[in-house]
Short mmCIF file of C-alpha atoms in Angstrom, two decimals:
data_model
loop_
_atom_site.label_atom_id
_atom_site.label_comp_id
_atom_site.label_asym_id
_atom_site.label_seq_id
_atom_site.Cartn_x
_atom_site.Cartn_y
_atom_site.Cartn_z
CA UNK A 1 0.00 0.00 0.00
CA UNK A 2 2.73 2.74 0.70
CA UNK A 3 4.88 1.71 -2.32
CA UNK A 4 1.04 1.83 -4.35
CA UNK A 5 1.18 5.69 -2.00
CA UNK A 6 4.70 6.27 -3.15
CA UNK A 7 4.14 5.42 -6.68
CA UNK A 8 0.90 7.65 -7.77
CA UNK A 9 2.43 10.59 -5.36
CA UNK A 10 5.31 10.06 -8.54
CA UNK A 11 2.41 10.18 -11.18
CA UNK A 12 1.33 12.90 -9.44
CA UNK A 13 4.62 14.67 -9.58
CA UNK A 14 5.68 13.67 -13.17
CA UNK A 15 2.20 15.17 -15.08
CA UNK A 16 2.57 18.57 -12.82
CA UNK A 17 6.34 18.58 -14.59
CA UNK A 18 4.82 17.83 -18.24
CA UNK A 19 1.87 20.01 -17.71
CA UNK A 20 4.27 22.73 -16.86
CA UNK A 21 6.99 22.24 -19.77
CA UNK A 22 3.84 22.40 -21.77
CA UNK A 23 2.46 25.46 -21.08
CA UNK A 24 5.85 26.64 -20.99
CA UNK A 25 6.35 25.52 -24.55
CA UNK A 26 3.19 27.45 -25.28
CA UNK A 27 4.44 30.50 -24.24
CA UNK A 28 7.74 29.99 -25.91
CA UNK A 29 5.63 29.16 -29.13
CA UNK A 30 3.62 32.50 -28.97
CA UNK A 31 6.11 34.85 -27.21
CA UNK A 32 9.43 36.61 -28.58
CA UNK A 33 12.00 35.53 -26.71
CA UNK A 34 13.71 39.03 -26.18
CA UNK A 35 10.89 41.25 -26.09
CA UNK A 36 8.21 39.13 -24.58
CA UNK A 37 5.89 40.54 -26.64
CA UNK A 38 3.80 38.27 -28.50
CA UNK A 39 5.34 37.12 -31.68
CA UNK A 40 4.48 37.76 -35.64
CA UNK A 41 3.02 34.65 -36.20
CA UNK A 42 0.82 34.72 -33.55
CA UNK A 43 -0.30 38.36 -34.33
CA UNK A 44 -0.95 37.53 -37.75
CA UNK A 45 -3.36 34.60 -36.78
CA UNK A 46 -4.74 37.06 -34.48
CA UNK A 47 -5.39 39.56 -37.08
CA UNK A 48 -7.06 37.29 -39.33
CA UNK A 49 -9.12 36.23 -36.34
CA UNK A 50 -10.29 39.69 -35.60
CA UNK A 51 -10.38 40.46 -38.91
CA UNK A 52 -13.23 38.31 -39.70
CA UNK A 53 -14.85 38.77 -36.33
CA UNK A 54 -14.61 42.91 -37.30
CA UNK A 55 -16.17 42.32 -41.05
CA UNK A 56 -18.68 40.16 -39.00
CA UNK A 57 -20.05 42.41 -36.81
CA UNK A 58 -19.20 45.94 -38.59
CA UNK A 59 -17.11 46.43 -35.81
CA UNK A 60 -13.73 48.43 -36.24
CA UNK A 61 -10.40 47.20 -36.23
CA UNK A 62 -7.24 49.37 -35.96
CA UNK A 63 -3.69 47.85 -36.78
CA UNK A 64 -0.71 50.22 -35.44
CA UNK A 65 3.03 49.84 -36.85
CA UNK A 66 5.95 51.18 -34.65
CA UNK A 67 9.55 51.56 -35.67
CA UNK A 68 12.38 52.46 -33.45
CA UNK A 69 14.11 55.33 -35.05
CA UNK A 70 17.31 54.76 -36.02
CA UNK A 71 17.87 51.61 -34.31
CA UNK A 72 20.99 50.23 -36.14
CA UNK A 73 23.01 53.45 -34.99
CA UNK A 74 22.36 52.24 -30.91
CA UNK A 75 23.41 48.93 -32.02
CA UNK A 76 27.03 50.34 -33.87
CA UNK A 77 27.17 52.67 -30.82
CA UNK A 78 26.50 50.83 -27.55
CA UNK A 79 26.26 47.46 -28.89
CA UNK A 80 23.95 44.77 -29.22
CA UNK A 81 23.05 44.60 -25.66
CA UNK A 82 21.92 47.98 -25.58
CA UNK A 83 19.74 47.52 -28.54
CA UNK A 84 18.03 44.53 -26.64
CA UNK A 85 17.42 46.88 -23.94
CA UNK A 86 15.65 49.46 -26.26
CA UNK A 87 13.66 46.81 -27.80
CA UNK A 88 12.44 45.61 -23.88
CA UNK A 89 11.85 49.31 -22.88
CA UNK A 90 9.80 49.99 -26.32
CA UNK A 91 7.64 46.60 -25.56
CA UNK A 92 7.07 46.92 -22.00
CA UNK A 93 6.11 50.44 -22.77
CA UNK A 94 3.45 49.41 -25.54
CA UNK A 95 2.15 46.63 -23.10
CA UNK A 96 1.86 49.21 -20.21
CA UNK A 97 -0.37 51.48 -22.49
CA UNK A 98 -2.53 49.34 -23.98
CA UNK A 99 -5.61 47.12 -23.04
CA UNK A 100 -5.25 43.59 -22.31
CA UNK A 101 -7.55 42.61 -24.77
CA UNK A 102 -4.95 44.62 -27.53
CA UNK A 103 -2.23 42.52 -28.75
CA UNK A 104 1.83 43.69 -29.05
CA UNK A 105 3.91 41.88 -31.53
CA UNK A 106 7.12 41.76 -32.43
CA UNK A 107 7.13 41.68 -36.16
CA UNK A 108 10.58 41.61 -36.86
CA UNK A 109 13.98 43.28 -36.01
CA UNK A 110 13.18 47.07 -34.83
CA UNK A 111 9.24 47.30 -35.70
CA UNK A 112 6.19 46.06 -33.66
CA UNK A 113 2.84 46.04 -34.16
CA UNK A 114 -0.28 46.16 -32.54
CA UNK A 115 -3.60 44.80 -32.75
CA UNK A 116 -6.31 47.00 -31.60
CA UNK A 117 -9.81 45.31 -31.59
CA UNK A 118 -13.16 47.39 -31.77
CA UNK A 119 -11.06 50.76 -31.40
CA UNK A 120 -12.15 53.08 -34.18
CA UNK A 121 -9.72 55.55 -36.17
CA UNK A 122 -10.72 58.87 -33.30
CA UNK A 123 -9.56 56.29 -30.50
CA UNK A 124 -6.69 54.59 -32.36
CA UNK A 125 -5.04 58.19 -32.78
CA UNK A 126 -4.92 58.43 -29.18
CA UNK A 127 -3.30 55.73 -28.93
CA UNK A 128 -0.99 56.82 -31.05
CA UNK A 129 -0.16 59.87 -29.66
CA UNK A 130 0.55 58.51 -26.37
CA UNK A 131 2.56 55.71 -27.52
CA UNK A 132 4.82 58.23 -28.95
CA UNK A 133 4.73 60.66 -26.64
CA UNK A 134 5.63 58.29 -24.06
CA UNK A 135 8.35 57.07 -25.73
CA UNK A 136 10.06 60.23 -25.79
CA UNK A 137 9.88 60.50 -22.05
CA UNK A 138 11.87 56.79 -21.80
CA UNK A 139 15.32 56.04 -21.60
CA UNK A 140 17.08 52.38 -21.79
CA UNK A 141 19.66 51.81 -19.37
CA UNK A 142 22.56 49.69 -20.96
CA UNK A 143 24.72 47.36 -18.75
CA UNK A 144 27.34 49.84 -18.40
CA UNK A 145 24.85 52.23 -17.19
CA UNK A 146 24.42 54.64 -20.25
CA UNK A 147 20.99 55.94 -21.14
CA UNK A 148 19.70 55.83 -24.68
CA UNK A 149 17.05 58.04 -25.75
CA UNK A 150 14.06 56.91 -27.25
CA UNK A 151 11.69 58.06 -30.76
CA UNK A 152 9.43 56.16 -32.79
CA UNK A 153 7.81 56.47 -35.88
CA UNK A 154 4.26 55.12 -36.30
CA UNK A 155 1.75 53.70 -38.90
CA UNK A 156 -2.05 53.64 -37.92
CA UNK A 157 -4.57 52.03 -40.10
CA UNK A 158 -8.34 51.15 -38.97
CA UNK A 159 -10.92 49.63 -41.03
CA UNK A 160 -14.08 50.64 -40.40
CA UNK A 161 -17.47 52.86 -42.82
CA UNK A 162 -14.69 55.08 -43.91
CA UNK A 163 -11.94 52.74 -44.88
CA UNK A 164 -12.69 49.84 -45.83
CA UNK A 165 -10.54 46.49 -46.74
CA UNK A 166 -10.82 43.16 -48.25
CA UNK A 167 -8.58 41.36 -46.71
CA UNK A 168 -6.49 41.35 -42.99
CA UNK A 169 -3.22 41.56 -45.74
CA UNK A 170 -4.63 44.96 -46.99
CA UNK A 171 -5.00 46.21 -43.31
CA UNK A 172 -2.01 45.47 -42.77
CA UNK A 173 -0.19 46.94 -46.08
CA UNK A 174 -2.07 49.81 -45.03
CA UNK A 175 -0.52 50.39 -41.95
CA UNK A 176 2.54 49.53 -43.09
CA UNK A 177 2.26 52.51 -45.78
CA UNK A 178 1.43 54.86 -43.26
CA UNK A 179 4.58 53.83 -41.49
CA UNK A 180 6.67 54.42 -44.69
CA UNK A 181 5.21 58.23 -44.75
CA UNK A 182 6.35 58.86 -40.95
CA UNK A 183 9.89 57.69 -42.24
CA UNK A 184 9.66 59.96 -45.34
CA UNK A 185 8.93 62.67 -43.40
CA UNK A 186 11.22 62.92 -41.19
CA UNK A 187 10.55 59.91 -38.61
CA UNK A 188 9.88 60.61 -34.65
CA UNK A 189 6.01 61.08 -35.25
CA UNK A 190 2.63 59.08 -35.95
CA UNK A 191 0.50 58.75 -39.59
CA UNK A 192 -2.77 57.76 -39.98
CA UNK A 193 -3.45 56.20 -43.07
CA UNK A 194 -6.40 57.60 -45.00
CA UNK A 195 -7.70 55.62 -48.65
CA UNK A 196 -9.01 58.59 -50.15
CA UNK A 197 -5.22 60.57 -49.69
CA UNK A 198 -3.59 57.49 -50.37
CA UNK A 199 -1.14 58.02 -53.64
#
């Protein structure tokens, strides 16, 4: 009877260590690994989730592109660790001003986006001007103890009666060109895409 004891206390012990390394795995398979922010793949199943939810319901969906300015020049300058701790600062900052319904991604290298469901073009401006705002307030500390400055450029799309898309890829393309036009102009400042001003 104890060694029958002995043995399912073991059972016991050896599912709560797979159950664990699971849902570990499933956070490894969803999150960036430097950033912690969610990761592109699972932001673009997200976005096609929402996407048809949104088209659905006639409910709006806002998609938000941000690029850290000049990134490669804190990289060549303080070095690679430094950029990581831009890229933490710039994602813990998105996650600390968004809902927890929204979704931060990393998409790749020095941009991440953000999913913003139900939040119409007026409210996904906001957002846009606080994200930026706040960013200029931030510094990253480096492990030698320098501070970088922070400034990003952003893209805002929203689909919704006045813009309209087929397609989460055209959402997405849009927000990505009003990205491009913060760049072009200058960078350190937000666009919001518009169709009918769209070249």
């Amino acid at each position: 009877n104890l060694r029958q004891i002995d043995m399912n206390k073991d059972l016991e012990k050896s599912k709560q260590q797979l159950e664990e390394e699971h849902s570990e795995r499933k956070v490894e398979n969803i999150r960036d690994p430097v950033t912690n922010a969610h990761n592109r793949r699972f932001f673009e199943e997200s976005l096609a989730r929402e996407f048809d939810t949104a088209s659905k319901h006639g409910w709006p969906l806002s998609v938000v592109f941000v690029d850290l300015d000049k990134f490669t020049q804190v990289n060549d300058s303080f070095g690679h660790q430094a950029g990581d701790a831009v890229l933490q600062t710039v994602s813990q900052l998105l996650r600390d001003t968004l809902r927890d319904s929204d979704i931060v991604a990393r998409f790749g290298g020095d941009e991440f986006v953000l999913l913003l469901p139900g939040v119409d073009a007026g409210k996904a401006d906001a957002v846009g001007v606080r994200v930026w705002e706040d960013a200029r307030k931030r510094t990253a500390q480096t492990t030698d103890g320098k501070r970088v400055g922070i400034t990003l450029s952003l893209g805002i799309a929203t689909c919704d009666s006045h813009n309209k898309f087929d397609s989460p890829k055209a959402l997405l393309a849009a927000a990505d060109s009003a990205l491009y036009k913060s760049k072009k102009d200058g960078r350190d400042r937000y666009t919001c895409y518009d169709k009918n001003q769209a070249a």
